[in-house]
Coordinates of C-alpha atoms in Angstrom, one line a residue:
M1 CA 132.1 54.9 43.8
T2 CA 135.3 55.8 42.2
G3 CA 138.9 55.7 43.4
N4 CA 140.1 53.1 45.8
P5 CA 137.9 49.9 45.8
T6 CA 139.4 48.6 49.1
G7 CA 138.9 51.8 50.9
L8 CA 142.5 51.8 52.2
R9 CA 144.7 54.8 51.8
G10 CA 148.3 54.5 50.6
P11 CA 151.3 55.2 52.9
K12 CA 151.9 58.7 54.0
P13 CA 155.0 60.4 52.6
G14 CA 156.4 60.8 56.1
W15 CA 156.4 57.0 56.6
R16 CA 158.4 56.5 53.4
L17 CA 161.1 58.9 54.6
L18 CA 161.2 57.2 58.0
T19 CA 161.5 53.8 56.4
L20 CA 164.4 54.9 54.2
A21 CA 166.1 56.5 57.1
S22 CA 165.7 53.3 59.2
L23 CA 167.1 51.2 56.4
G24 CA 170.1 53.5 56.0
L25 CA 170.8 53.4 59.7
N26 CA 170.5 49.6 59.8
L27 CA 172.9 49.3 56.8
F28 CA 175.4 51.7 58.5
L29 CA 175.2 49.8 61.8
G30 CA 175.6 46.4 60.1
A31 CA 178.7 47.7 58.3
M32 CA 180.1 49.0 61.6
L33 CA 179.5 45.6 63.3
A34 CA 181.1 43.7 60.4
A35 CA 184.2 46.0 60.6
A36 CA 184.4 45.5 64.3
Y37 CA 184.5 41.7 64.1
Q38 CA 186.8 41.6 61.1
R39 CA 190.2 40.0 61.9
P40 CA 193.2 42.3 62.1
P41 CA 195.8 41.8 59.4
P42 CA 198.5 39.3 60.2
L43 CA 201.7 40.7 61.7
P44 CA 204.4 41.3 59.2
M45 CA 207.5 39.2 59.0
P46 CA 209.5 38.9 61.3
D47 CA 207.0 40.0 63.9
R48 CA 205.0 36.7 63.6
Y49 CA 208.2 34.7 64.2
V50 CA 209.4 36.9 67.1
E51 CA 206.0 36.8 68.8
R52 CA 205.9 33.1 68.5
V53 CA 209.4 32.4 69.8
A54 CA 210.3 35.2 72.3
P55 CA 207.7 34.1 75.0
A56 CA 209.5 30.7 75.2
L57 CA 212.7 32.3 76.2
P58 CA 213.7 33.9 79.5
A59 CA 212.7 37.6 79.6
E60 CA 216.3 38.9 79.0
D61 CA 216.9 36.6 76.0
G62 CA 213.4 37.3 74.6
Q63 CA 214.3 41.0 74.8
R64 CA 217.6 40.4 73.1
L65 CA 215.8 38.6 70.3
R66 CA 213.3 41.4 69.9
Q67 CA 216.1 44.0 69.8
A68 CA 218.0 42.0 67.1
F69 CA 215.0 42.0 64.9
D70 CA 214.1 45.6 65.6
R71 CA 217.5 46.6 64.3
Q72 CA 216.6 44.8 61.0
R73 CA 213.2 46.6 60.7
P74 CA 214.3 49.0 57.9
R75 CA 215.7 46.0 55.9
Y76 CA 212.5 44.0 56.4
D77 CA 210.3 47.0 55.4
A78 CA 212.3 47.5 52.2
M79 CA 212.1 43.7 51.4
S80 CA 208.3 43.8 52.1
R81 CA 207.9 46.7 49.6
D82 CA 210.0 44.9 47.0
Y83 CA 208.0 41.7 47.5
R84 CA 204.7 43.4 47.2
A85 CA 205.8 45.1 44.0
A86 CA 207.0 41.8 42.6
R87 CA 203.7 40.2 43.4
E88 CA 201.8 43.0 41.7
K89 CA 203.9 42.6 38.6
V90 CA 203.0 38.9 38.6
R91 CA 199.3 39.7 38.9
L92 CA 199.4 42.2 36.1
L93 CA 201.3 39.9 33.8
A94 CA 198.9 37.0 34.5
Q95 CA 196.0 39.2 33.6
A96 CA 197.6 40.6 30.4
D97 CA 196.2 39.8 27.0
P98 CA 198.0 38.3 25.2
L99 CA 199.8 36.3 27.9
D100 CA 203.5 36.7 27.9
L101 CA 204.5 33.4 29.5
P102 CA 208.3 34.0 29.5
A103 CA 207.8 37.4 31.2
L104 CA 205.4 35.8 33.7
R105 CA 207.8 33.0 34.5
S106 CA 210.6 35.6 35.0
A107 CA 208.4 37.7 37.3
L108 CA 207.5 34.6 39.3
E109 CA 211.1 33.7 39.8
D110 CA 211.9 37.3 40.9
A111 CA 209.0 37.2 43.4
R112 CA 210.2 33.8 44.7
A113 CA 213.7 35.1 45.2
K114 CA 212.4 38.2 47.1
R115 CA 210.3 35.9 49.4
R116 CA 213.3 33.7 50.0
Q117 CA 215.2 36.8 51.3
F118 CA 213.0 36.9 54.4
G119 CA 214.2 33.5 55.5
E120 CA 217.8 34.4 54.8
V121 CA 217.7 37.6 56.8
T122 CA 215.9 35.9 59.6
E123 CA 218.6 33.2 59.7
E124 CA 221.3 35.9 59.7
T125 CA 219.6 37.7 62.6
L126 CA 219.3 34.6 64.7
L127 CA 222.9 33.6 64.0
S128 CA 224.0 37.0 65.2
I129 CA 222.5 36.6 68.6
L130 CA 223.1 32.8 69.2
P131 CA 226.6 33.3 70.6
D132 CA 225.2 35.6 73.3
L133 CA 222.5 33.2 74.4
P134 CA 223.0 30.6 77.1
P135 CA 222.7 26.9 76.1
A136 CA 219.2 26.6 77.6
S137 CA 217.8 29.5 75.5
R138 CA 219.5 28.1 72.3
A139 CA 217.8 24.7 73.1
R140 CA 214.4 26.5 73.4
L141 CA 215.0 28.3 70.1
A142 CA 215.9 25.1 68.4
G143 CA 212.7 23.5 69.9
K144 CA 210.6 26.4 68.5
G145 CA 211.8 25.9 64.9
L146 CA 215.1 27.8 64.7

């Protein structure tokens, strides 16, 4: 007797193809499920603030708050782009070899200043609508971390 001592035959070529197709389909479905359950990205500033504060106000005042921030949208978008670029510069300088510590320190200070601008514009926007809000709404804003 020659050949296969166990008497068993190897898998047929069709089964190999079917197994590979099944594995590919399972990987695809797993990736789809992982993407479906992934958290959405956080809202950009100032949307996080507005969505936290506006529901505590009467509808008319909440709408006034949203409109005030919507008018500032182009300014916030430009600040976001500038801040992302500043963070990218910090990342590149931190990875550079050799490390240029003075340049990195300067880039960090620039990024910090750009991040601070968000708070300043938010404060300006709130101050612009405060005179139009009734005392009860101003008190609610103050209670929500004005």
